[in-house]
Amino acid sequence: GCLGVLCGAQGGRALFLRTPLVRPAHISHIHLSPNLHSGSKAAPLHWTSERVVSVLLLGLLPAAYLNPCSAIDYSLAAVLTLHSHWGLGQVVTDYVHGDASQKAAKAGLLALSSLTFSGLCYFNYHDVGICTAVAMLWKL
Amino acid sequence: VGRHCLRAHLSPQLYVRNAIPMGTTAKEEMERFWNKNTSSNRPVSPHITIYSWSLPMAMSICHRGTGVALSGGVYLFGLSALLLPGNFESYLEFVKSLSLGPSLIHTAKFALVFPLMYHTWNGIRHLMWDLGKGLKITQLYQSGVVVLVLTVLSSLGLAAM
């Protein structure tokens, strides 16, 4: 909200009269909201990236069915693991409390996600690949 | 626009300097709260055990549940590719050798595809909300029912393929 109450009134007066700024009795704490022109844009950027990846993944599903190929296999590996990684990250943020626990959980998640991605790439390279694997599974 | 608001636009730093900052961040406050809370071992008030369930509420937790389950499957598959011996075909051959009944196989396919379809359709519902659409309470329930119907139909369709 606008901190103009202090800025316009006592703040201005204090600067002018060089008296120490007296804290008004009815305000014990003031929380600074992030100013529009300062602060990291990391969080909104992450949010948008999550939506972009979601839409990409959505598009890859019919693409994988209509045109199964190696490019789709690797795209799927990347987008699927990223979407899962970020989704599970939100779950960690919601339920894991405390600085140390959060850090440990996020580190563990990163390790698992990286391993999963390499595993999927390995499968795409050395084995039949994701699209073919699903087709084979469905022919059971 | 008052003098103080005009100052905010002209020199944001000067504007902020006149305020009395707290000295702690939201993160530090959260940390303090949780440390105090967990160490006091207070009983937790009943919340999800007593709150009246609604369709949107149930669908929301199912979205998370299916997401976690699907991720688990993907991660298991990726890790297996790195750790388990043999190739994919050999594992399929093993399953074929079990001579499972077609109805069991059909049910298994349905069980695999159902959480995927639910998460996909509900995911689209989420993306619509992110665009600011369909946020009225009545629309929430309507789109929720649409997602459920689509989930069942598409799951049946895919499992039959």
Coordinates of C-alpha atoms in Angstrom, one line a residue:
Chain A
G1 CA 0.0 0.0 0.0
C2 CA 1.0 3.7 -0.2
L3 CA 3.4 4.7 2.5
G4 CA 2.5 8.3 1.8
V5 CA 1.2 8.8 5.3
L6 CA 4.8 8.8 6.6
C7 CA 6.4 10.2 3.5
G8 CA 4.1 13.2 3.2
A9 CA 3.7 14.1 6.8
Q10 CA 6.4 13.3 9.4
G11 CA 8.9 12.1 6.9
G12 CA 8.9 15.4 5.1
R13 CA 8.9 17.3 8.4
A14 CA 11.8 15.3 9.8
L15 CA 13.9 15.9 6.8
F16 CA 13.2 19.6 7.0
L17 CA 13.7 20.0 10.8
R18 CA 16.4 17.3 11.1
T19 CA 14.6 15.9 14.1
P20 CA 14.7 12.1 14.7
L21 CA 11.8 10.4 13.1
V22 CA 9.4 9.4 15.8
R23 CA 7.6 6.2 15.2
P24 CA 3.8 6.7 15.4
A25 CA 2.3 4.7 18.3
H26 CA -0.4 3.0 16.2
I27 CA 2.0 1.6 13.7
S28 CA 4.4 -1.0 15.2
H29 CA 5.6 -2.7 12.0
I30 CA 5.6 -1.7 8.4
H31 CA 6.1 -4.3 5.8
L32 CA 7.6 -3.1 2.6
S33 CA 5.7 -4.3 -0.4
P34 CA 8.0 -4.8 -3.4
N35 CA 8.3 -1.6 -5.4
L36 CA 7.3 -2.1 -9.1
H37 CA 10.7 -1.1 -10.3
S38 CA 12.9 -3.1 -7.9
G39 CA 13.1 -6.8 -6.8
S40 CA 13.6 -10.0 -8.6
K41 CA 11.4 -11.0 -11.4
A42 CA 12.3 -14.6 -10.8
A43 CA 8.9 -15.7 -9.3
P44 CA 6.6 -14.4 -12.1
L45 CA 9.1 -15.7 -14.7
H46 CA 8.9 -19.1 -13.1
W47 CA 5.1 -19.0 -13.1
T48 CA 4.9 -18.1 -16.8
S49 CA 7.5 -20.7 -17.7
E50 CA 5.5 -23.4 -15.9
R51 CA 2.4 -22.5 -18.0
V52 CA 4.5 -22.5 -21.2
V53 CA 5.8 -26.0 -20.4
S54 CA 2.3 -27.2 -19.6
V55 CA 1.1 -26.0 -23.0
L56 CA 4.1 -27.6 -24.8
L57 CA 3.4 -30.9 -23.1
L58 CA -0.2 -30.7 -24.1
G59 CA 0.8 -30.2 -27.7
L60 CA 3.3 -33.1 -27.6
L61 CA 0.6 -35.7 -26.7
P62 CA -1.3 -35.6 -30.0
A63 CA 2.0 -35.0 -31.8
A64 CA 3.4 -38.2 -30.3
Y65 CA 0.4 -40.1 -31.5
L66 CA 0.2 -38.7 -35.0
N67 CA 3.9 -38.5 -35.7
P68 CA 6.0 -40.7 -33.5
C69 CA 9.7 -40.1 -34.0
S70 CA 13.0 -39.6 -32.3
A71 CA 12.6 -35.8 -32.1
I72 CA 9.3 -36.3 -30.2
D73 CA 10.9 -38.9 -28.0
Y74 CA 13.6 -36.4 -26.8
S75 CA 11.1 -33.5 -26.6
L76 CA 8.8 -35.6 -24.5
A77 CA 11.7 -36.6 -22.2
A78 CA 12.7 -33.0 -21.6
V79 CA 9.2 -31.4 -21.3
L80 CA 7.8 -34.3 -19.2
T81 CA 10.6 -34.3 -16.7
L82 CA 10.6 -30.5 -16.5
H83 CA 6.9 -30.4 -15.9
S84 CA 7.1 -33.1 -13.2
H85 CA 10.1 -31.4 -11.6
W86 CA 8.4 -28.1 -11.3
G87 CA 5.1 -29.7 -10.2
L88 CA 6.8 -31.7 -7.5
G89 CA 8.7 -28.6 -6.5
Q90 CA 5.4 -26.9 -5.7
V91 CA 4.4 -29.9 -3.6
V92 CA 7.7 -29.6 -1.6
T93 CA 7.2 -25.8 -1.2
D94 CA 3.7 -26.4 0.2
Y95 CA 4.4 -29.2 2.6
V96 CA 8.0 -29.1 3.6
H97 CA 8.6 -26.4 6.3
G98 CA 11.9 -25.0 7.5
D99 CA 14.9 -23.7 5.6
A100 CA 17.1 -26.8 6.0
S101 CA 14.3 -29.3 5.1
Q102 CA 13.3 -27.3 2.1
K103 CA 16.8 -27.1 0.8
A104 CA 17.4 -30.9 1.3
A105 CA 14.1 -31.8 -0.3
K106 CA 14.7 -29.6 -3.3
A107 CA 18.2 -31.0 -3.7
G108 CA 16.9 -34.5 -3.6
L109 CA 14.3 -33.7 -6.1
L110 CA 16.8 -32.1 -8.4
A111 CA 19.0 -35.2 -8.2
L112 CA 16.0 -37.5 -9.0
S113 CA 14.7 -35.3 -11.9
S114 CA 18.2 -35.2 -13.4
L115 CA 18.6 -39.0 -13.2
T116 CA 15.1 -39.5 -14.6
F117 CA 15.9 -37.2 -17.6
S118 CA 19.1 -39.0 -18.3
G119 CA 17.3 -42.3 -17.9
L120 CA 14.7 -41.3 -20.5
C121 CA 17.4 -40.0 -22.9
Y122 CA 19.3 -43.3 -22.4
F123 CA 16.1 -45.2 -23.2
N124 CA 15.5 -43.1 -26.3
Y125 CA 19.0 -43.7 -27.5
H126 CA 19.7 -47.3 -26.6
D127 CA 16.2 -48.7 -26.5
V128 CA 13.1 -48.3 -28.6
G129 CA 12.2 -44.8 -27.4
I130 CA 9.1 -43.4 -25.6
C131 CA 6.7 -43.3 -28.5
T132 CA 7.5 -46.9 -29.7
A133 CA 7.5 -48.2 -26.1
V134 CA 3.9 -46.9 -25.5
A135 CA 2.8 -48.4 -28.8
M136 CA 4.4 -51.8 -27.9
L137 CA 2.8 -51.7 -24.4
W138 CA -0.6 -51.0 -25.9
K139 CA -0.3 -54.0 -28.2
L140 CA -0.1 -56.3 -25.2
Chain B
V1 CA -2.3 12.6 -7.2
G2 CA -0.9 13.9 -3.9
R3 CA 2.6 15.2 -3.4
H4 CA 3.7 11.9 -1.7
C5 CA 2.4 9.7 -4.5
L6 CA 4.1 12.0 -7.1
R7 CA 7.4 11.5 -5.2
A8 CA 7.1 7.7 -5.5
H9 CA 7.1 8.1 -9.3
L10 CA 9.9 10.6 -9.4
S11 CA 12.4 9.0 -7.0
P12 CA 11.4 5.5 -5.7
Q13 CA 14.5 5.2 -3.6
L14 CA 14.0 8.4 -1.7
Y15 CA 10.4 7.5 -1.2
V16 CA 11.3 4.1 0.4
R17 CA 14.0 5.7 2.6
N18 CA 11.4 7.7 4.5
A19 CA 9.5 4.6 5.6
I20 CA 10.5 2.5 8.7
P21 CA 11.5 -0.9 7.4
M22 CA 11.0 -4.0 9.4
G23 CA 14.4 -5.6 9.1
T24 CA 13.0 -9.1 8.6
T25 CA 11.9 -10.7 5.3
A26 CA 8.8 -12.7 4.8
K27 CA 11.0 -15.8 4.7
E28 CA 12.6 -15.0 8.0
E29 CA 9.2 -14.5 9.6
M30 CA 7.9 -17.8 8.2
E31 CA 11.0 -19.5 9.5
R32 CA 10.5 -18.0 13.0
F33 CA 6.8 -19.0 13.0
W34 CA 7.4 -22.6 12.0
N35 CA 10.3 -23.0 14.5
K36 CA 8.2 -21.7 17.4
N37 CA 5.2 -23.6 16.3
T38 CA 6.8 -27.0 15.8
S39 CA 8.8 -26.8 19.0
S40 CA 5.7 -26.0 21.1
N41 CA 4.1 -29.3 20.0
R42 CA 0.6 -27.8 19.9
P43 CA -2.3 -30.0 18.8
V44 CA -3.6 -29.1 15.3
S45 CA -7.1 -28.0 15.0
P46 CA -9.2 -30.3 12.8
H47 CA -9.4 -28.9 9.3
I48 CA -9.7 -31.3 6.4
T49 CA -11.4 -33.8 8.7
I50 CA -14.3 -31.5 9.4
Y51 CA -14.6 -29.0 6.5
S52 CA -17.4 -29.8 4.2
W53 CA -16.1 -31.2 1.0
S54 CA -17.0 -29.5 -2.3
L55 CA -16.4 -30.7 -5.9
P56 CA -13.8 -28.1 -6.7
M57 CA -11.9 -28.9 -3.5
A58 CA -11.9 -32.6 -4.2
M59 CA -10.9 -32.1 -7.8
S60 CA -8.1 -29.9 -6.8
I61 CA -6.5 -32.4 -4.5
C62 CA -7.0 -35.1 -7.2
H63 CA -5.2 -32.9 -9.6
R64 CA -2.2 -32.9 -7.3
G65 CA -2.6 -36.6 -6.5
T66 CA -2.7 -37.6 -10.1
G67 CA 0.2 -35.3 -10.8
V68 CA 2.3 -36.9 -8.1
A69 CA 1.3 -40.4 -9.2
L70 CA 2.1 -39.8 -12.8
S71 CA 5.5 -38.2 -11.9
G72 CA 6.2 -41.2 -9.8
G73 CA 5.6 -43.4 -12.8
V74 CA 7.7 -41.4 -15.1
Y75 CA 10.6 -41.2 -12.6
L76 CA 10.3 -45.0 -11.9
F77 CA 10.5 -45.6 -15.7
G78 CA 13.5 -43.3 -16.2
L79 CA 15.4 -44.7 -13.2
S80 CA 14.6 -48.3 -14.3
A81 CA 16.0 -47.6 -17.7
L82 CA 19.3 -46.7 -16.1
L83 CA 19.4 -49.4 -13.4
L84 CA 17.6 -52.5 -14.6
P85 CA 19.1 -55.1 -16.9
G86 CA 17.7 -56.1 -20.2
N87 CA 15.7 -54.1 -22.7
F88 CA 12.1 -53.0 -22.8
E89 CA 11.1 -55.8 -25.1
S90 CA 12.3 -58.4 -22.7
Y91 CA 10.1 -57.0 -20.0
L92 CA 7.1 -57.0 -22.3
E93 CA 7.9 -60.6 -23.2
F94 CA 7.9 -61.5 -19.5
V95 CA 4.4 -59.9 -19.1
K96 CA 3.2 -61.7 -22.2
S97 CA 4.4 -65.0 -20.7
L98 CA 2.2 -64.5 -17.7
S99 CA -0.8 -65.0 -20.0
L100 CA -3.0 -62.5 -18.3
G101 CA -6.6 -62.4 -19.3
P102 CA -7.7 -59.7 -21.8
S103 CA -10.1 -58.2 -19.3
L104 CA -7.2 -57.8 -16.8
I105 CA -5.1 -56.2 -19.4
H106 CA -7.9 -53.9 -20.4
T107 CA -8.4 -52.9 -16.7
A108 CA -4.7 -52.2 -16.3
K109 CA -4.7 -50.0 -19.4
F110 CA -7.7 -48.1 -18.0
A111 CA -5.9 -47.7 -14.7
L112 CA -2.9 -46.2 -16.4
V113 CA -4.8 -43.9 -18.7
F114 CA -7.4 -42.6 -16.2
P115 CA -5.0 -40.5 -14.0
L116 CA -3.3 -39.2 -17.2
M117 CA -6.6 -38.1 -18.7
Y118 CA -7.9 -36.6 -15.5
H119 CA -4.7 -34.6 -15.0
T120 CA -4.7 -33.5 -18.7
W121 CA -8.3 -32.3 -18.9
N122 CA -8.2 -30.7 -15.4
G123 CA -4.9 -29.2 -16.5
I124 CA -6.6 -27.5 -19.4
R125 CA -9.2 -26.2 -16.9
H126 CA -6.4 -24.8 -14.8
L127 CA -4.9 -23.0 -17.8
M128 CA -8.3 -21.5 -18.5
W129 CA -8.3 -20.1 -15.0
D130 CA -4.8 -18.7 -15.5
L131 CA -6.2 -16.8 -18.5
G132 CA -8.8 -15.4 -16.1
K133 CA -11.7 -17.4 -17.6
G134 CA -14.4 -19.4 -16.0
L135 CA -13.7 -18.3 -12.4
K136 CA -17.4 -17.8 -11.3
I137 CA -18.5 -20.4 -8.8
T138 CA -21.2 -21.8 -11.1
Q139 CA -18.6 -22.1 -13.9
L140 CA -16.2 -23.9 -11.6
Y141 CA -18.8 -26.6 -10.9
Q142 CA -19.8 -26.8 -14.6
S143 CA -16.2 -27.1 -15.9
G144 CA -15.5 -29.6 -13.2
V145 CA -18.3 -31.9 -14.3
V146 CA -17.1 -31.5 -18.0
V147 CA -13.6 -32.6 -16.9
L148 CA -15.0 -35.6 -15.1
V149 CA -17.1 -36.7 -18.1
L150 CA -14.2 -36.1 -20.6
T151 CA -11.9 -38.1 -18.3
V152 CA -14.2 -41.2 -18.2
L153 CA -15.0 -41.1 -22.0
S154 CA -11.4 -40.5 -23.1
S155 CA -10.0 -43.2 -20.7
L156 CA -12.5 -45.7 -22.0
G157 CA -11.7 -44.8 -25.5
L158 CA -7.9 -45.1 -25.1
A159 CA -8.1 -48.3 -23.0
A160 CA -10.1 -49.8 -25.9
M161 CA -7.4 -49.0 -28.4

